[in-house]
CSV table of C-alpha atoms and ligand atoms in Angstrom, one decimal:
chain,number,residue,atom,x,y,z
A,1,MET,CA,-22.0,-22.7,4.5
A,2,ARG,CA,-22.0,-20.2,7.4
A,3,SER,CA,-20.2,-17.5,5.4
A,4,GLU,CA,-22.9,-17.6,2.7
A,5,GLU,CA,-25.6,-17.1,5.4
A,6,LEU,CA,-23.7,-14.3,7.1
A,7,PHE,CA,-23.1,-12.6,3.8
A,8,SER,CA,-26.7,-12.9,2.8
A,9,GLU,CA,-27.8,-11.0,6.0
A,10,ALA,CA,-24.8,-8.6,5.7
A,11,GLN,CA,-26.2,-7.4,2.4
A,12,THR,CA,-29.3,-6.2,4.1
A,13,LEU,CA,-27.2,-4.4,6.8
A,14,MET,CA,-24.3,-2.9,4.8
A,15,PRO,CA,-24.0,-1.8,1.2
A,16,GLY,CA,-22.8,-4.8,-0.8
A,17,GLY,CA,-22.5,-6.6,2.5
A,18,VAL,CA,-19.0,-5.3,3.3
A,19,SER,CA,-17.1,-2.6,5.0
A,20,SER,CA,-14.7,-2.1,2.0
A,21,PRO,CA,-15.5,-3.0,-1.7
A,22,VAL,CA,-12.5,-5.3,-2.4
A,23,ARG,CA,-13.8,-7.8,0.2
A,24,ALA,CA,-17.0,-8.5,-1.8
A,25,ILE,CA,-15.6,-11.7,-3.3
A,26,LYS,CA,-18.1,-13.4,-5.7
A,27,PRO,CA,-20.4,-15.3,-5.2
A,28,TYR,CA,-19.8,-14.6,-1.5
A,29,PRO,CA,-16.7,-13.9,0.6
A,30,PHE,CA,-15.5,-16.3,3.3
A,31,TYR,CA,-15.9,-14.9,6.8
A,32,THR,CA,-12.8,-15.1,9.0
A,33,ARG,CA,-13.1,-16.3,12.6
A,34,LYS,CA,-9.5,-16.1,13.5
A,35,GLY,CA,-6.1,-15.2,12.2
A,36,THR,CA,-3.0,-16.9,13.6
A,37,GLY,CA,0.5,-16.5,12.1
A,38,SER,CA,0.3,-17.1,8.4
A,39,HIS,CA,-3.2,-18.7,8.6
A,40,LEU,CA,-6.8,-17.7,8.6
A,41,THR,CA,-9.6,-19.9,10.0
A,42,THR,CA,-12.9,-19.3,8.3
A,43,GLU,CA,-16.4,-19.5,9.7
A,44,ASP,CA,-16.8,-22.5,7.5
A,45,GLY,CA,-14.1,-24.3,9.4
A,46,GLU,CA,-11.5,-24.0,6.7
A,47,ASP,CA,-7.9,-23.3,7.3
A,48,LEU,CA,-6.2,-21.0,4.7
A,49,ILE,CA,-2.6,-19.8,4.2
A,50,ASP,CA,-2.9,-16.1,3.9
A,51,CYS,CA,-1.0,-14.2,1.2
A,52,CYS,CA,-3.3,-11.1,1.5
A,53,LEU,CA,-2.3,-10.2,5.1
A,54,GLY,CA,-4.8,-7.5,5.5
A,55,TYR,CA,-3.6,-6.0,2.1
A,56,GLY,CA,-0.1,-5.4,3.4
A,57,PRO,CA,0.1,-4.3,7.0
A,58,LEU,CA,0.7,-7.8,8.6
A,59,ILE,CA,4.4,-8.3,7.7
A,60,LEU,CA,4.7,-10.2,11.0
A,61,GLY,CA,1.6,-12.3,10.3
A,62,HIS,CA,-1.6,-12.5,12.4
A,63,ALA,CA,-1.5,-12.0,16.1
A,64,HIS,CA,2.3,-11.9,16.3
A,65,PRO,CA,3.1,-12.3,20.0
A,66,THR,CA,5.4,-9.2,20.2
A,67,VAL,CA,2.6,-7.0,18.8
A,68,ARG,CA,-0.1,-8.7,20.7
A,69,GLU,CA,1.7,-8.1,24.0
A,70,ALA,CA,2.3,-4.4,23.1
A,71,ILE,CA,-1.4,-4.0,22.4
A,72,CYS,CA,-2.6,-5.8,25.5
A,73,SER,CA,-0.2,-4.0,27.8
A,74,CYS,CA,-1.2,-0.6,26.3
A,75,ALA,CA,-4.9,-1.5,26.8
A,76,GLU,CA,-4.2,-1.8,30.5
A,77,ASP,CA,-3.5,1.9,30.6
A,78,GLY,CA,-6.4,3.1,28.5
A,79,TRP,CA,-6.6,3.6,24.7
A,80,LEU,CA,-7.4,7.2,24.0
A,81,TYR,CA,-6.2,10.3,25.9
A,82,GLY,CA,-7.0,13.3,23.8
A,83,THR,CA,-3.6,14.6,25.0
A,84,PRO,CA,0.0,14.0,23.8
A,85,ALA,CA,1.6,10.8,25.0
A,86,GLU,CA,5.3,9.8,25.0
A,87,LYS,CA,4.7,6.9,22.6
A,88,GLU,CA,4.2,9.4,19.8
A,89,LEU,CA,7.9,10.4,20.2
A,90,PHE,CA,9.0,6.8,20.1
A,91,LEU,CA,7.4,6.0,16.8
A,92,ALA,CA,8.3,9.5,15.4
A,93,ARG,CA,12.0,8.9,16.3
A,94,MET,CA,12.0,5.6,14.6
A,95,ILE,CA,10.5,6.8,11.3
A,96,ILE,CA,12.7,9.8,11.2
A,97,ALA,CA,15.9,7.8,12.0
A,98,ASP,CA,15.0,5.3,9.3
A,99,HIS,CA,14.3,7.9,6.5
A,100,PRO,CA,16.9,10.6,5.9
A,101,SER,CA,14.3,12.6,3.9
A,102,VAL,CA,12.0,12.8,6.9
A,103,ASP,CA,12.6,15.6,9.5
A,104,MET,CA,9.1,15.6,11.0
A,105,VAL,CA,6.0,13.5,11.0
A,106,ARG,CA,2.3,13.9,11.8
A,107,PHE,CA,0.3,10.8,12.7
A,108,VAL,CA,-3.2,10.2,11.3
A,109,SER,CA,-5.5,7.2,11.3
A,110,SER,CA,-5.3,5.9,7.7
A,111,GLY,CA,-3.2,6.0,4.5
A,112,SER,CA,-6.0,7.9,2.8
A,113,GLU,CA,-5.9,10.6,5.4
A,114,ALA,CA,-2.1,10.8,5.1
A,115,THR,CA,-2.1,11.4,1.3
A,116,MET,CA,-5.0,13.8,1.6
A,117,ALA,CA,-3.1,15.9,4.1
A,118,ALA,CA,0.2,15.6,2.2
A,119,ILE,CA,-1.5,17.0,-0.9
A,120,ARG,CA,-3.1,19.8,1.0
A,121,LEU,CA,0.2,20.6,2.6
A,122,ALA,CA,2.0,20.7,-0.8
A,123,ARG,CA,-0.6,23.1,-2.1
A,124,GLY,CA,-0.3,25.2,1.0
A,125,PHE,CA,3.5,25.3,0.7
A,126,THR,CA,3.7,26.1,-3.0
A,127,GLY,CA,0.6,28.2,-3.3
A,128,ARG,CA,-0.2,26.1,-6.5
A,129,GLU,CA,-3.4,24.2,-7.2
A,130,ASP,CA,-2.7,21.2,-9.4
A,131,ILE,CA,-1.3,17.8,-8.6
A,132,ILE,CA,-0.1,15.0,-10.8
A,133,LYS,CA,-0.5,11.3,-10.0
A,134,ILE,CA,0.3,8.1,-11.8
A,135,GLU,CA,-2.4,6.6,-14.0
A,136,GLY,CA,-3.9,3.7,-12.0
A,137,GLY,CA,-1.9,4.7,-8.9
A,138,PHE,CA,-3.8,4.4,-5.6
A,139,HIS,CA,-3.7,6.8,-2.8
A,140,GLY,CA,-6.8,6.0,-0.9
A,141,ALA,CA,-10.5,7.0,-1.2
A,142,HIS,CA,-10.6,10.8,-1.0
A,143,ASP,CA,-12.1,12.9,-3.7
A,144,GLY,CA,-8.9,14.5,-5.2
A,145,VAL,CA,-7.4,11.2,-6.2
A,146,LEU,CA,-10.5,9.4,-7.4
A,147,ILE,CA,-9.8,10.1,-11.0
A,148,LYS,CA,-10.5,7.7,-13.9
A,149,ALA,CA,-7.5,5.9,-15.4
A,150,GLY,CA,-7.4,5.8,-19.1
A,151,SER,CA,-9.0,9.2,-19.7
A,152,GLY,CA,-6.1,10.4,-21.7
A,153,ALA,CA,-2.5,10.2,-20.5
A,154,THR,CA,-1.9,13.8,-19.5
A,155,THR,CA,-5.3,15.3,-19.4
A,156,MET,CA,-6.9,16.8,-16.3
A,157,GLY,CA,-9.1,14.3,-14.4
A,158,VAL,CA,-12.5,12.7,-14.9
A,159,PRO,CA,-14.1,11.5,-11.7
A,160,ASP,CA,-13.8,7.8,-11.0
A,161,SER,CA,-16.8,7.7,-8.6
A,162,ALA,CA,-20.2,9.2,-8.5
A,163,GLY,CA,-20.3,12.0,-6.1
A,164,VAL,CA,-16.9,13.3,-6.9
A,165,ILE,CA,-17.4,16.7,-8.6
A,166,PRO,CA,-15.4,17.4,-11.8
A,167,ASP,CA,-14.2,20.7,-10.3
A,168,VAL,CA,-12.2,18.8,-7.7
A,169,VAL,CA,-10.5,16.3,-10.0
A,170,ARG,CA,-10.0,19.0,-12.6
A,171,HIS,CA,-6.9,19.8,-10.5
A,172,THR,CA,-5.5,16.3,-10.7
A,173,ALA,CA,-3.6,15.2,-13.8
A,174,GLN,CA,-2.2,11.8,-14.5
A,175,VAL,CA,0.9,10.4,-16.3
A,176,PRO,CA,1.7,6.8,-17.0
A,177,TYR,CA,4.2,5.1,-14.7
A,178,ASN,CA,7.7,4.6,-16.1
A,179,ASN,CA,7.2,7.5,-18.5
A,180,THR,CA,9.3,10.6,-17.9
A,181,GLU,CA,8.5,12.2,-21.2
A,182,ALA,CA,4.8,12.6,-20.3
A,183,LEU,CA,5.8,14.0,-16.9
A,184,THR,CA,8.2,16.6,-18.5
A,185,GLU,CA,5.6,17.5,-21.1
A,186,LEU,CA,2.9,18.1,-18.5
A,187,LEU,CA,5.2,20.2,-16.3
A,188,GLU,CA,6.4,22.3,-19.3
A,189,ASN,CA,2.8,23.2,-20.1
A,190,ASN,CA,1.5,23.7,-16.5
A,191,ASP,CA,3.2,26.0,-14.0
A,192,ASN,CA,0.4,25.5,-11.5
A,193,VAL,CA,1.5,22.1,-10.2
A,194,ALA,CA,2.1,21.8,-6.5
A,195,ALA,CA,3.2,18.2,-6.3
A,196,PHE,CA,3.7,14.9,-8.1
A,197,ILE,CA,2.5,12.0,-5.9
A,198,LEU,CA,3.4,8.4,-6.7
A,199,GLU,CA,3.9,5.0,-5.2
A,200,PRO,CA,7.6,4.4,-5.9
A,201,VAL,CA,6.7,0.8,-6.7
A,202,LEU,CA,3.1,0.4,-7.8
A,203,GLY,CA,1.5,-1.8,-5.2
A,204,ASN,CA,-2.1,-1.4,-6.1
A,205,VAL,CA,-1.8,-2.4,-9.8
A,206,GLY,CA,0.0,-5.6,-8.8
A,207,PRO,CA,3.6,-4.9,-8.2
A,208,VAL,CA,4.8,-2.8,-11.1
A,209,LEU,CA,8.5,-2.1,-10.8
A,210,PRO,CA,10.3,1.1,-11.7
A,211,ASP,CA,12.6,1.0,-14.8
A,212,ASP,CA,16.3,1.5,-14.1
A,213,GLY,CA,16.8,5.2,-13.4
A,214,TYR,CA,13.1,6.1,-13.5
A,215,LEU,CA,12.7,7.3,-10.0
A,216,ALA,CA,16.0,9.3,-10.1
A,217,GLU,CA,14.8,10.9,-13.3
A,218,VAL,CA,11.5,11.7,-11.6
A,219,ARG,CA,13.4,13.4,-8.8
A,220,LYS,CA,15.4,15.4,-11.2
A,221,ILE,CA,12.4,16.6,-13.3
A,222,THR,CA,10.4,17.6,-10.3
A,223,GLU,CA,13.3,19.5,-8.9
A,224,GLU,CA,13.9,21.3,-12.2
A,225,HIS,CA,10.3,22.4,-12.2
A,226,ASP,CA,10.2,23.2,-8.5
A,227,VAL,CA,7.4,20.7,-7.9
A,228,LEU,CA,7.3,18.7,-4.7
A,229,LEU,CA,7.8,15.0,-4.9
A,230,ILE,CA,5.6,13.0,-2.6
A,231,PHE,CA,6.4,9.3,-2.2
A,232,ASP,CA,3.4,7.3,-1.1
A,233,GLU,CA,5.1,4.5,0.8
A,234,VAL,CA,1.9,3.3,2.5
A,235,ILE,CA,2.7,-0.2,1.2
A,236,THR,CA,6.5,0.0,0.5
A,237,GLY,CA,7.4,1.6,3.9
A,238,TYR,CA,9.1,-1.1,6.0
A,239,ARG,CA,7.9,-3.7,3.4
A,240,LEU,CA,10.9,-3.4,1.0
A,241,GLY,CA,13.2,-3.1,4.0
A,242,ILE,CA,14.1,-0.5,6.7
A,243,GLY,CA,14.0,2.8,4.8
A,244,GLY,CA,11.4,1.7,2.3
A,245,ALA,CA,11.6,2.3,-1.5
A,246,GLN,CA,13.4,5.7,-1.0
A,247,PHE,CA,16.4,3.9,0.6
A,248,LYS,CA,16.3,1.0,-1.8
A,249,TYR,CA,16.4,3.3,-4.9
A,250,GLY,CA,18.4,6.1,-3.2
A,251,ILE,CA,15.9,8.9,-3.8
A,252,THR,CA,15.1,11.8,-1.5
A,253,PRO,CA,11.4,12.8,-1.8
A,254,ASP,CA,10.1,16.1,-0.3
A,255,LEU,CA,7.2,14.4,1.5
A,256,THR,CA,6.4,10.8,2.3
A,257,THR,CA,3.2,9.1,3.4
A,258,PHE,CA,3.2,6.0,5.5
A,259,GLY,CA,0.4,3.7,6.8
A,260,LYS,CA,-0.2,-0.1,6.9
A,261,ILE,CA,3.0,-1.7,8.4
A,262,ILE,CA,3.8,1.3,10.7
A,263,GLY,CA,0.7,0.5,12.7
A,264,GLY,CA,1.5,-3.2,13.1
A,265,GLY,CA,-2.0,-4.0,11.9
A,266,LEU,CA,-3.9,-1.3,13.7
A,267,PRO,CA,-5.3,1.8,11.9
A,268,ILE,CA,-2.6,4.4,11.2
A,269,GLY,CA,-1.3,6.8,8.7
A,270,CYS,CA,1.5,9.3,8.7
A,271,PHE,CA,2.6,12.2,6.5
A,272,SER,CA,6.1,13.4,6.9
A,273,GLY,CA,9.1,15.1,5.2
A,274,ARG,CA,11.1,18.2,5.1
A,275,ARG,CA,11.0,20.4,8.1
A,276,ASP,CA,10.3,23.7,6.2
A,277,ILE,CA,7.2,22.1,4.6
A,278,MET,CA,6.0,20.1,7.6
A,279,GLU,CA,6.1,23.2,9.8
A,280,LEU,CA,3.3,24.7,7.8
A,281,THR,CA,0.9,22.1,9.4
A,282,ALA,CA,-1.4,23.4,12.1
A,283,PRO,CA,-0.9,24.4,14.8
A,284,ALA,CA,2.7,25.3,13.8
A,285,GLY,CA,1.4,26.8,10.5
A,286,PRO,CA,-1.6,27.7,8.4
A,287,VAL,CA,-2.4,24.3,6.7
A,288,TYR,CA,-5.2,22.7,8.8
A,289,GLN,CA,-5.1,19.1,9.8
A,290,ALA,CA,-6.6,17.3,12.8
A,291,GLY,CA,-8.0,14.0,14.0
A,292,THR,CA,-9.6,12.5,17.1
A,293,PHE,CA,-7.8,9.2,16.8
A,294,SER,CA,-4.6,10.6,15.5
A,295,GLY,CA,-1.6,9.2,17.4
A,296,ASN,CA,-3.8,7.0,19.5
A,297,PRO,CA,-1.8,4.9,22.0
A,298,LEU,CA,-3.0,1.5,20.7
A,299,SER,CA,-1.9,2.0,17.1
A,300,LEU,CA,1.3,3.6,18.2
A,301,SER,CA,2.1,0.6,20.6
A,302,ALA,CA,1.4,-1.9,17.8
A,303,GLY,CA,3.5,0.1,15.4
A,304,ILE,CA,6.4,0.6,17.7
A,305,ALA,CA,6.5,-3.1,18.5
A,306,CYS,CA,6.3,-4.1,14.9
A,307,LEU,CA,9.0,-1.6,13.7
A,308,GLN,CA,11.3,-2.6,16.6
A,309,TYR,CA,11.0,-6.2,15.7
A,310,LEU,CA,11.8,-5.5,12.0
A,311,ARG,CA,14.8,-3.4,13.0
A,312,ASP,CA,16.1,-6.1,15.4
A,313,ASN,CA,15.7,-8.8,12.7
A,314,ARG,CA,16.8,-7.1,9.5
A,315,GLY,CA,17.9,-10.5,8.1
A,316,LEU,CA,14.2,-11.4,7.7
A,317,TYR,CA,13.9,-9.2,4.6
A,318,GLN,CA,16.4,-11.4,2.9
A,319,MET,CA,14.4,-14.5,4.0
A,320,LEU,CA,11.1,-13.1,2.8
A,321,ALA,CA,12.7,-12.2,-0.6
A,322,GLU,CA,14.1,-15.8,-1.0
A,323,ASN,CA,10.7,-17.3,-0.1
A,324,ALA,CA,8.9,-15.1,-2.7
A,325,ARG,CA,11.5,-16.0,-5.3
A,326,ALA,CA,11.1,-19.7,-4.5
A,327,ILE,CA,7.3,-19.4,-5.3
A,328,GLY,CA,8.2,-17.7,-8.6
A,329,GLU,CA,10.5,-20.6,-9.5
A,330,SER,CA,7.8,-23.1,-8.9
A,331,ILE,CA,5.8,-21.7,-11.8
A,332,PRO,CA,6.0,-23.8,-15.0
A,333,SER,CA,8.4,-21.9,-17.2
A,334,ASN,CA,5.9,-21.5,-20.1
A,335,LYS,CA,3.6,-19.7,-17.6
A,336,ALA,CA,6.1,-17.7,-15.7
A,337,ASP,CA,6.7,-14.7,-18.0
A,338,GLY,CA,4.3,-12.4,-16.1
A,339,PHE,CA,5.8,-13.1,-12.7
A,340,VAL,CA,6.9,-10.1,-10.8
A,341,ASN,CA,8.7,-10.1,-7.5
A,342,LEU,CA,10.3,-7.5,-5.3
A,343,GLY,CA,11.2,-8.6,-1.8
A,344,SER,CA,8.1,-10.0,-0.2
A,345,MET,CA,5.8,-8.5,-2.8
A,346,PHE,CA,4.9,-10.8,-5.7
A,347,LYS,CA,2.3,-11.5,-8.3
A,348,LEU,CA,1.8,-13.5,-11.4
A,349,PHE,CA,0.3,-11.3,-14.2
A,350,PHE,CA,-1.6,-13.4,-16.8
A,351,ARG,CA,0.3,-11.8,-19.7
A,352,ARG,CA,3.5,-12.5,-21.5
A,353,ALA,CA,5.7,-10.0,-19.6
A,354,PRO,CA,5.7,-8.0,-16.4
A,355,PRO,CA,3.7,-4.8,-17.0
A,356,ARG,CA,5.5,-1.5,-17.0
A,357,ASP,CA,2.4,0.6,-16.3
A,358,TYR,CA,-1.3,0.5,-15.6
A,359,ARG,CA,-2.3,0.0,-19.3
A,360,GLU,CA,-0.1,-3.0,-19.7
A,361,ALA,CA,-1.3,-4.5,-16.5
A,362,LYS,CA,-4.8,-4.1,-17.7
A,363,GLU,CA,-4.1,-6.3,-20.7
A,364,SER,CA,-3.8,-9.2,-18.3
A,365,ASP,CA,-6.2,-12.1,-18.8
A,366,THR,CA,-8.4,-11.5,-15.7
A,367,GLU,CA,-10.6,-14.5,-16.5
A,368,ALA,CA,-7.7,-16.8,-16.4
A,369,PHE,CA,-6.6,-15.1,-13.1
A,370,SER,CA,-10.1,-15.8,-11.7
A,371,VAL,CA,-10.0,-19.5,-12.6
A,372,PHE,CA,-6.5,-19.7,-11.0
A,373,TRP,CA,-7.6,-17.8,-7.9
A,374,ASN,CA,-10.5,-20.2,-7.3
A,375,LYS,CA,-8.2,-23.2,-7.8
A,376,MET,CA,-5.7,-21.8,-5.2
A,377,MET,CA,-8.6,-21.3,-2.7
A,378,LYS,CA,-9.5,-25.0,-3.1
A,379,LYS,CA,-5.9,-25.8,-2.3
A,380,GLY,CA,-6.2,-23.7,0.9
A,381,ILE,CA,-4.2,-20.6,-0.4
A,382,PHE,CA,-5.9,-17.2,0.0
A,383,LEU,CA,-4.5,-14.7,-2.5
A,384,PRO,CA,-5.9,-11.2,-2.9
A,385,PRO,CA,-8.9,-11.8,-5.1
A,386,SER,CA,-7.8,-9.4,-7.9
A,387,GLN,CA,-5.3,-9.6,-10.6
A,388,PHE,CA,-4.3,-6.0,-9.6
A,389,GLU,CA,-3.6,-6.5,-5.9
A,390,THR,CA,-0.1,-7.5,-4.7
A,391,ASN,CA,0.5,-10.8,-2.9
A,392,PHE,CA,2.5,-10.6,0.3
A,393,LEU,CA,4.6,-12.9,2.5
A,394,SER,CA,5.1,-12.5,6.2
A,395,VAL,CA,7.7,-13.5,8.7
A,396,ALA,CA,5.1,-16.1,10.0
A,397,HIS,CA,5.1,-18.0,6.7
A,398,THR,CA,7.1,-21.2,7.5
A,399,ASP,CA,9.1,-23.2,5.0
A,400,GLU,CA,6.2,-25.6,4.9
A,401,ASP,CA,3.8,-22.8,4.1
A,402,VAL,CA,6.1,-21.6,1.3
A,403,ALA,CA,6.4,-25.1,-0.1
A,404,LYS,CA,2.6,-25.5,0.0
A,405,ILE,CA,2.1,-22.2,-1.8
A,406,ALA,CA,4.8,-23.0,-4.4
A,407,GLY,CA,3.3,-26.5,-4.9
A,408,ALA,CA,-0.2,-25.0,-5.4
A,409,TYR,CA,1.2,-22.5,-8.0
A,410,SER,CA,2.8,-25.2,-10.0
A,411,GLU,CA,-0.4,-27.4,-9.9
A,412,CYS,CA,-3.0,-24.8,-10.4
A,413,LEU,CA,-1.3,-23.3,-13.5
B,1,LIG,C1,-3.6,1.2,1.2
B,1,LIG,C2,-3.1,2.4,0.6
B,1,LIG,C3,-3.5,3.7,0.8
B,1,LIG,C4,-4.8,4.0,1.7
B,1,LIG,O1,-4.6,3.6,3.0
B,1,LIG,P1,-5.9,3.3,3.9
B,1,LIG,O2,-5.3,3.1,5.3
B,1,LIG,O3,-6.6,2.2,3.3
B,1,LIG,O4,-6.7,4.6,3.9
B,1,LIG,C5,-2.9,4.8,0.3
B,1,LIG,N1,-1.9,4.6,-0.5
B,1,LIG,C6,-1.4,3.4,-0.8
B,1,LIG,C7,-0.2,3.3,-1.7
B,1,LIG,C8,-2.0,2.3,-0.3
B,1,LIG,O5,-1.5,1.1,-0.6
């Protein structure tokens, strides 16, 4: 197999052979030659239906003509200026118009950069040092959020990576998702908390959905304790609909981070929110933040084209949700208890009920998942290779693709 050969050399060139750890599928990952619509063509000549979609950004599928044209036409005019360009205003206007909580935005180049900057900004605004995150919640790969899950529900953090110094994560506390008591208790015992950051729907544990009223209660508690609420909508922004999770659940966070879909598949991130907070960002204010590739015209062009397409075709969210539901319905009823679906996000957890938090998700039978994942690959369906990554659907998945995925679920279980 060509992929096996490539991976074997890649391991001598790059740590673990990959550019990001989740890609190091065992015994070796397939190499992709080409992505078209809902399909990937591998270097081994296989054709796969893709439910990973670059881990979320490709809601329009691979090489969508509208986005491709925007990228190509932008490339004619150069792809990096080091000066402002009008496209920044286009994408800023769209994100601001679609999110009532957002008065101003700052573009960056990744979701990690966005959450890192949002946390710094929250500290700069409040003058406080600590942050709270959800146990198992993911906000990218920077030091302050690389804290071990399961190290005690409300204790200050233990590093989740070598090279992260305890002094940094000492200022990061965790609470379980869907647990407002733990949040209240933590805030009552700590008046040095700048912000609570969470994915409104956990996308990096699988999808884990908020209990009824959970997010509203979180908003109330953070307000009562004068702590900023940061919604990390890097996955959910434009994935759960125009307006993201904050629109769906009717919550007004103080700051919001975006990434993934807003770049149409090119690298992007954005932190955004209330004007009085955002205006503390340099050069308007004292909180430093900068980036060579921030607001680069290619990412902006792809993002503008993608968001415009979504806004012009709002009905597609309904279609995506129906397709994901159809896949769930194909699962034999004695195996379906751990199926979770919200819009075009879906996942079968190998446990008896949908998890409510990270600990419950971790009780899933990952060996059974792995057997299932391999069977799905043999049927030509590429799912994210972890029990704890969300599956996605795109506009490019045809009825035939959906029927194939559903058929494969029913057979492989
Ligand atoms: C993917 C993701 C990030 C990190 O974004 P990158 O672009 O990979 O740096 C941050 N937060 C959430 C919720 C994500 O899903």
